[in-house]
PDB file of C-alpha atoms in Angstrom:
ATOM      1  CA  UNK A  79      72.771  73.016  60.985  1.00  0.00           C
ATOM      2  CA  UNK A  80      76.247  71.073  60.743  1.00  0.00           C
ATOM      3  CA  UNK A  81      77.591  69.005  64.446  1.00  0.00           C
ATOM      4  CA  UNK A  82      78.255  71.808  66.905  1.00  0.00           C
ATOM      5  CA  UNK A  83      77.751  75.143  64.716  1.00  0.00           C
ATOM      6  CA  UNK A  84      76.546  76.080  61.439  1.00  0.00           C
ATOM      7  CA  UNK A  85      77.135  75.467  57.294  1.00  0.00           C
ATOM      8  CA  UNK A  86      76.411  78.734  55.326  1.00  0.00           C
ATOM      9  CA  UNK A  87      76.255  78.901  51.777  1.00  0.00           C
ATOM     10  CA  UNK A  88      76.305  82.082  49.469  1.00  0.00           C
ATOM     11  CA  UNK A  89      74.803  83.137  46.822  1.00  0.00           C
ATOM     12  CA  UNK A  90      77.643  81.697  44.970  1.00  0.00           C
ATOM     13  CA  UNK A  91      77.227  78.143  46.262  1.00  0.00           C
ATOM     14  CA  UNK A  92      80.214  78.397  48.679  1.00  0.00           C
ATOM     15  CA  UNK A  93      79.761  76.486  51.920  1.00  0.00           C
ATOM     16  CA  UNK A  94      80.814  78.656  54.946  1.00  0.00           C
ATOM     17  CA  UNK A  95      81.549  76.822  57.965  1.00  0.00           C
ATOM     18  CA  UNK A  96      80.157  79.067  61.462  1.00  0.00           C
ATOM     19  CA  UNK A  97      80.268  78.453  65.143  1.00  0.00           C
ATOM     20  CA  UNK A  98      77.165  81.012  65.491  1.00  0.00           C
ATOM     21  CA  UNK A  99      74.953  83.145  63.365  1.00  0.00           C
ATOM     22  CA  UNK A 100      73.239  86.377  63.578  1.00  0.00           C
ATOM     23  CA  UNK A 101      70.572  86.679  60.965  1.00  0.00           C
ATOM     24  CA  UNK A 102      70.565  90.290  60.409  1.00  0.00           C
ATOM     25  CA  UNK A 103      67.523  90.357  57.547  1.00  0.00           C
ATOM     26  CA  UNK A 104      63.717  91.868  57.291  1.00  0.00           C
ATOM     27  CA  UNK A 105      61.121  89.149  59.322  1.00  0.00           C
ATOM     28  CA  UNK A 106      59.889  87.603  55.936  1.00  0.00           C
ATOM     29  CA  UNK A 107      63.488  86.751  55.478  1.00  0.00           C
ATOM     30  CA  UNK A 108      64.161  85.333  58.357  1.00  0.00           C
ATOM     31  CA  UNK A 109      61.197  83.085  58.750  1.00  0.00           C
ATOM     32  CA  UNK A 110      62.279  81.992  55.079  1.00  0.00           C
ATOM     33  CA  UNK A 111      66.053  81.231  56.403  1.00  0.00           C
ATOM     34  CA  UNK A 112      64.746  79.587  59.815  1.00  0.00           C
ATOM     35  CA  UNK A 113      62.060  76.974  58.112  1.00  0.00           C
ATOM     36  CA  UNK A 114      63.059  73.661  59.738  1.00  0.00           C
ATOM     37  CA  UNK A 115      65.230  75.085  62.480  1.00  0.00           C
ATOM     38  CA  UNK A 116      63.246  77.196  64.892  1.00  0.00           C
ATOM     39  CA  UNK A 117      59.491  76.824  63.944  1.00  0.00           C
ATOM     40  CA  UNK A 118      58.284  78.828  66.930  1.00  0.00           C
ATOM     41  CA  UNK A 119      60.690  81.736  65.667  1.00  0.00           C
ATOM     42  CA  UNK A 120      59.148  81.296  62.168  1.00  0.00           C
ATOM     43  CA  UNK A 121      55.639  81.240  63.585  1.00  0.00           C
ATOM     44  CA  UNK A 122      56.297  84.466  65.385  1.00  0.00           C
ATOM     45  CA  UNK A 123      58.393  86.310  62.554  1.00  0.00           C
ATOM     46  CA  UNK A 124      56.101  85.711  59.844  1.00  0.00           C
ATOM     47  CA  UNK A 125      53.240  87.634  61.707  1.00  0.00           C
ATOM     48  CA  UNK A 126      55.376  90.480  61.206  1.00  0.00           C
ATOM     49  CA  UNK A 127      54.243  92.351  58.548  1.00  0.00           C
ATOM     50  CA  UNK A 128      56.398  95.650  56.808  1.00  0.00           C
ATOM     51  CA  UNK A 129      55.478  97.973  53.945  1.00  0.00           C
ATOM     52  CA  UNK A 130      57.571  99.461  50.987  1.00  0.00           C
ATOM     53  CA  UNK A 131      58.724 103.629  51.111  1.00  0.00           C
ATOM     54  CA  UNK A 132      60.698 105.608  48.284  1.00  0.00           C
ATOM     55  CA  UNK A 133      62.644 108.394  49.300  1.00  0.00           C
ATOM     56  CA  UNK A 134      63.554 111.191  47.082  1.00  0.00           C
ATOM     57  CA  UNK A 135      66.605 113.466  47.107  1.00  0.00           C
ATOM     58  CA  UNK A 136      66.501 116.554  44.898  1.00  0.00           C
ATOM     59  CA  UNK A 137      68.555 119.323  44.923  1.00  0.00           C
ATOM     60  CA  UNK A 138      67.112 122.896  43.683  1.00  0.00           C
ATOM     61  CA  UNK A 139      68.510 126.254  43.373  1.00  0.00           C
ATOM     62  CA  UNK A 140      69.814 127.944  46.190  1.00  0.00           C
ATOM     63  CA  UNK A 141      67.807 131.132  46.066  1.00  0.00           C
ATOM     64  CA  UNK A 142      64.952 128.884  46.066  1.00  0.00           C
ATOM     65  CA  UNK A 143      62.041 130.747  48.286  1.00  0.00           C
ATOM     66  CA  UNK A 144      60.937 127.875  50.598  1.00  0.00           C
ATOM     67  CA  UNK A 145      59.011 129.131  53.809  1.00  0.00           C
ATOM     68  CA  UNK A 146      60.675 129.243  57.228  1.00  0.00           C
ATOM     69  CA  UNK A 147      59.935 125.882  58.188  1.00  0.00           C
ATOM     70  CA  UNK A 148      61.541 122.391  58.038  1.00  0.00           C
ATOM     71  CA  UNK A 149      59.468 119.979  56.454  1.00  0.00           C
ATOM     72  CA  UNK A 150      55.708 118.749  56.195  1.00  0.00           C
ATOM     73  CA  UNK A 151      54.452 115.432  57.623  1.00  0.00           C
ATOM     74  CA  UNK A 152      51.431 114.552  55.411  1.00  0.00           C
ATOM     75  CA  UNK A 153      48.172 113.060  56.702  1.00  0.00           C
ATOM     76  CA  UNK A 154      46.593 109.658  55.546  1.00  0.00           C
ATOM     77  CA  UNK A 155      43.794 111.107  53.477  1.00  0.00           C
ATOM     78  CA  UNK A 156      45.273 114.440  52.143  1.00  0.00           C
ATOM     79  CA  UNK A 157      44.960 115.140  48.395  1.00  0.00           C
ATOM     80  CA  UNK A 158      48.553 114.871  47.889  1.00  0.00           C
ATOM     81  CA  UNK A 159      50.862 111.766  46.838  1.00  0.00           C
ATOM     82  CA  UNK A 160      53.805 112.240  49.320  1.00  0.00           C
ATOM     83  CA  UNK A 161      53.715 111.146  52.767  1.00  0.00           C
ATOM     84  CA  UNK A 162      56.850 113.620  54.167  1.00  0.00           C
ATOM     85  CA  UNK A 163      58.737 116.813  52.652  1.00  0.00           C
ATOM     86  CA  UNK A 164      61.698 117.500  54.710  1.00  0.00           C
ATOM     87  CA  UNK A 165      63.540 120.545  53.437  1.00  0.00           C
ATOM     88  CA  UNK A 166      66.907 119.356  54.512  1.00  0.00           C
ATOM     89  CA  UNK A 167      69.103 122.429  54.251  1.00  0.00           C
ATOM     90  CA  UNK A 168      66.912 123.903  56.748  1.00  0.00           C
ATOM     91  CA  UNK A 169      68.180 121.326  58.876  1.00  0.00           C
ATOM     92  CA  UNK A 170      71.566 120.817  57.995  1.00  0.00           C
ATOM     93  CA  UNK A 171      72.712 124.316  55.994  1.00  0.00           C
ATOM     94  CA  UNK A 172      72.945 125.280  52.487  1.00  0.00           C
ATOM     95  CA  UNK A 173      75.542 123.193  50.956  1.00  0.00           C
ATOM     96  CA  UNK A 174      77.216 125.695  47.611  1.00  0.00           C
ATOM     97  CA  UNK A 175      74.109 126.885  45.443  1.00  0.00           C
ATOM     98  CA  UNK A 176      71.429 124.761  46.130  1.00  0.00           C
ATOM     99  CA  UNK A 177      69.123 123.912  48.567  1.00  0.00           C
ATOM    100  CA  UNK A 178      68.468 119.802  49.488  1.00  0.00           C
ATOM    101  CA  UNK A 179      64.860 118.235  50.027  1.00  0.00           C
ATOM    102  CA  UNK A 180      63.669 114.887  50.672  1.00  0.00           C
ATOM    103  CA  UNK A 181      59.988 113.747  49.738  1.00  0.00           C
ATOM    104  CA  UNK A 182      58.829 110.102  50.621  1.00  0.00           C
ATOM    105  CA  UNK A 183      56.208 108.226  49.122  1.00  0.00           C
ATOM    106  CA  UNK A 184      54.309 104.950  49.606  1.00  0.00           C
ATOM    107  CA  UNK A 185      52.127 103.434  52.735  1.00  0.00           C
ATOM    108  CA  UNK A 186      50.996 100.370  54.175  1.00  0.00           C
ATOM    109  CA  UNK A 187      49.052  98.571  51.404  1.00  0.00           C
ATOM    110  CA  UNK A 188      49.871  99.958  48.379  1.00  0.00           C
ATOM    111  CA  UNK A 189      52.445  99.542  45.924  1.00  0.00           C
ATOM    112  CA  UNK A 190      53.614 103.174  44.848  1.00  0.00           C
ATOM    113  CA  UNK A 191      57.568 101.770  45.854  1.00  0.00           C
ATOM    114  CA  UNK A 192      57.218  98.629  43.261  1.00  0.00           C
ATOM    115  CA  UNK A 193      54.729  99.972  40.943  1.00  0.00           C
ATOM    116  CA  UNK A 194      55.422 104.043  40.273  1.00  0.00           C
ATOM    117  CA  UNK A 195      58.513 104.935  37.453  1.00  0.00           C
ATOM    118  CA  UNK A 196      61.474 107.397  38.416  1.00  0.00           C
ATOM    119  CA  UNK A 197      59.070 109.877  36.072  1.00  0.00           C
ATOM    120  CA  UNK A 198      55.676 109.781  37.387  1.00  0.00           C
ATOM    121  CA  UNK A 199      57.504 110.199  41.268  1.00  0.00           C
ATOM    122  CA  UNK A 200      59.578 113.165  40.449  1.00  0.00           C
ATOM    123  CA  UNK A 201      56.221 114.833  38.681  1.00  0.00           C
ATOM    124  CA  UNK A 202      54.225 113.434  41.875  1.00  0.00           C
ATOM    125  CA  UNK A 203      56.876 115.224  43.905  1.00  0.00           C
ATOM    126  CA  UNK A 204      56.922 118.353  41.976  1.00  0.00           C
ATOM    127  CA  UNK A 205      53.183 118.983  41.915  1.00  0.00           C
ATOM    128  CA  UNK A 206      53.012 118.349  45.721  1.00  0.00           C
ATOM    129  CA  UNK A 207      55.796 120.943  45.900  1.00  0.00           C
ATOM    130  CA  UNK A 208      53.805 123.373  44.348  1.00  0.00           C
ATOM    131  CA  UNK A 209      50.854 122.822  45.815  1.00  0.00           C
ATOM    132  CA  UNK A 210      52.491 123.166  49.659  1.00  0.00           C
ATOM    133  CA  UNK A 211      54.428 125.753  49.369  1.00  0.00           C
ATOM    134  CA  UNK A 212      52.952 127.274  46.233  1.00  0.00           C
ATOM    135  CA  UNK A 213      56.530 127.000  44.320  1.00  0.00           C
ATOM    136  CA  UNK A 214      57.551 125.829  40.815  1.00  0.00           C
ATOM    137  CA  UNK A 215      60.279 124.154  41.521  1.00  0.00           C
ATOM    138  CA  UNK A 216      63.229 123.343  38.653  1.00  0.00           C
ATOM    139  CA  UNK A 217      65.439 120.359  40.166  1.00  0.00           C
ATOM    140  CA  UNK A 218      69.432 120.268  39.188  1.00  0.00           C
ATOM    141  CA  UNK A 219      69.757 117.038  40.443  1.00  0.00           C
ATOM    142  CA  UNK A 220      67.560 114.109  41.666  1.00  0.00           C
ATOM    143  CA  UNK A 221      67.883 110.729  43.468  1.00  0.00           C
ATOM    144  CA  UNK A 222      65.604 108.332  43.993  1.00  0.00           C
ATOM    145  CA  UNK A 223      65.892 104.945  46.741  1.00  0.00           C
ATOM    146  CA  UNK A 224      63.567 102.083  46.815  1.00  0.00           C
ATOM    147  CA  UNK A 225      62.749 100.431  49.650  1.00  0.00           C
ATOM    148  CA  UNK A 226      60.882  97.466  50.041  1.00  0.00           C
ATOM    149  CA  UNK A 227      59.492  95.564  52.295  1.00  0.00           C
ATOM    150  CA  UNK A 228      61.867  97.266  54.346  1.00  0.00           C
ATOM    151  CA  UNK A 229      59.369  99.531  56.801  1.00  0.00           C
ATOM    152  CA  UNK A 230      58.378  97.174  59.545  1.00  0.00           C
ATOM    153  CA  UNK A 231      54.728  97.805  61.055  1.00  0.00           C
ATOM    154  CA  UNK A 232      54.766  97.419  64.994  1.00  0.00           C
ATOM    155  CA  UNK A 233      51.190  96.190  65.795  1.00  0.00           C
ATOM    156  CA  UNK A 234      49.520  95.574  68.886  1.00  0.00           C
ATOM    157  CA  UNK A 235      51.606  92.656  70.916  1.00  0.00           C
ATOM    158  CA  UNK A 236      54.628  93.578  68.747  1.00  0.00           C
ATOM    159  CA  UNK A 237      57.094  92.580  71.475  1.00  0.00           C
ATOM    160  CA  UNK A 238      55.248  89.453  72.647  1.00  0.00           C
ATOM    161  CA  UNK A 239      55.947  88.393  68.771  1.00  0.00           C
ATOM    162  CA  UNK A 240      59.806  89.595  68.920  1.00  0.00           C
ATOM    163  CA  UNK A 241      60.159  88.222  72.654  1.00  0.00           C
ATOM    164  CA  UNK A 242      58.719  84.723  70.591  1.00  0.00           C
ATOM    165  CA  UNK A 243      61.216  85.336  67.804  1.00  0.00           C
ATOM    166  CA  UNK A 244      64.245  85.376  70.398  1.00  0.00           C
ATOM    167  CA  UNK A 245      62.787  82.621  72.446  1.00  0.00           C
ATOM    168  CA  UNK A 246      62.772  80.299  69.926  1.00  0.00           C
ATOM    169  CA  UNK A 247      66.459  80.262  68.295  1.00  0.00           C
ATOM    170  CA  UNK A 248      69.203  77.767  69.265  1.00  0.00           C
ATOM    171  CA  UNK A 249      71.737  79.138  71.385  1.00  0.00           C
ATOM    172  CA  UNK A 250      73.963  79.893  68.874  1.00  0.00           C
ATOM    173  CA  UNK A 251      71.838  81.602  66.403  1.00  0.00           C
ATOM    174  CA  UNK A 252      70.319  85.710  67.578  1.00  0.00           C
ATOM    175  CA  UNK A 253      68.830  87.982  64.866  1.00  0.00           C
ATOM    176  CA  UNK A 254      68.877  91.342  64.324  1.00  0.00           C
ATOM    177  CA  UNK A 255      67.298  94.057  62.144  1.00  0.00           C
ATOM    178  CA  UNK A 256      64.463  97.158  62.611  1.00  0.00           C
ATOM    179  CA  UNK A 257      61.493  94.699  62.924  1.00  0.00           C
ATOM    180  CA  UNK A 258      62.869  94.131  66.678  1.00  0.00           C
ATOM    181  CA  UNK A 259      62.986  96.397  68.871  1.00  0.00           C
ATOM    182  CA  UNK A 260      62.365  99.649  66.541  1.00  0.00           C
ATOM    183  CA  UNK A 261      63.456 101.087  63.007  1.00  0.00           C
ATOM    184  CA  UNK A 262      65.791 103.914  64.691  1.00  0.00           C
ATOM    185  CA  UNK A 263      69.457 104.121  64.314  1.00  0.00           C
ATOM    186  CA  UNK A 264      69.969 103.537  68.289  1.00  0.00           C
ATOM    187  CA  UNK A 265      67.040 100.674  68.547  1.00  0.00           C
ATOM    188  CA  UNK A 266      68.993  98.780  65.091  1.00  0.00           C
ATOM    189  CA  UNK A 267      72.395  99.104  66.974  1.00  0.00           C
ATOM    190  CA  UNK A 268      70.656  97.687  70.283  1.00  0.00           C
ATOM    191  CA  UNK A 269      69.470  94.967  68.898  1.00  0.00           C
ATOM    192  CA  UNK A 270      72.683  94.076  67.144  1.00  0.00           C
ATOM    193  CA  UNK A 271      74.541  94.368  70.450  1.00  0.00           C
ATOM    194  CA  UNK A 272      71.958  92.054  72.073  1.00  0.00           C
ATOM    195  CA  UNK A 273      72.454  89.898  69.091  1.00  0.00           C
ATOM    196  CA  UNK A 274      76.371  89.766  69.197  1.00  0.00           C
ATOM    197  CA  UNK A 275      75.879  89.548  72.958  1.00  0.00           C
ATOM    198  CA  UNK A 276      73.769  86.326  72.554  1.00  0.00           C
ATOM    199  CA  UNK A 277      75.979  84.399  70.477  1.00  0.00           C
ATOM    200  CA  UNK A 278      79.549  84.980  72.301  1.00  0.00           C
ATOM    201  CA  UNK A 279      77.901  83.961  75.193  1.00  0.00           C
ATOM    202  CA  UNK A 280      76.877  80.506  73.703  1.00  0.00           C
ATOM    203  CA  UNK A 281      80.199  79.971  72.001  1.00  0.00           C
ATOM    204  CA  UNK A 282      82.167  80.506  75.759  1.00  0.00           C
ATOM    205  CA  UNK A 283      83.322  84.301  75.017  1.00  0.00           C
ATOM    206  CA  UNK A 284      84.261  85.958  78.891  1.00  0.00           C
ATOM    207  CA  UNK A 285      83.490  89.040  79.367  1.00  0.00           C
ATOM    208  CA  UNK A 286      82.686  90.498  75.864  1.00  0.00           C
ATOM    209  CA  UNK A 287      82.261  94.076  75.471  1.00  0.00           C
ATOM    210  CA  UNK A 288      79.518  95.023  72.932  1.00  0.00           C
ATOM    211  CA  UNK A 289      78.446  98.279  72.007  1.00  0.00           C
ATOM    212  CA  UNK A 290      74.272  99.038  72.886  1.00  0.00           C
TER     213      UNK A 290
END
């Protein structure tokens, strides 16, 4: 807090004055940033857990004989490394002379996203494709994206925790992010719109029109 507003310090040490602030960060980071400012919100945000995930995109030869399906979801306990395989080109069409597919790895409580090398992940992916589809796949391109602590877990009572986070904030401070109302794009846009409306109202904005 700084007088009637806020003073933000960025990672270079520069200070920025603000009338209002929206924290669009994961729950754990929100709890850290709010320490000493909003104890009620800190207590609630600190109880929202997250897990990590890895997404791998593969481009394979266009004549690879995948079955006529859009993909596979893998149940916990199955002897596969991936948790989902999506045949992206089945959904969006083939582009050029390659098919695209996506595999995701990492479940709650494991450290696959943080600790597994790119080479090991690719080996797991090719092994799972052979097991599920009976195909030996030779990728022409591979892209890997790790999302660390980026997948909120919505346990029983989650809505009550979110209400506590929001209720404990000063009027000119709001939160947005996938840990609030859902991880999908519409839910995240809605949470951001709600946050914008809150702070605009707090600083005296009239008839604000915010996308929801």
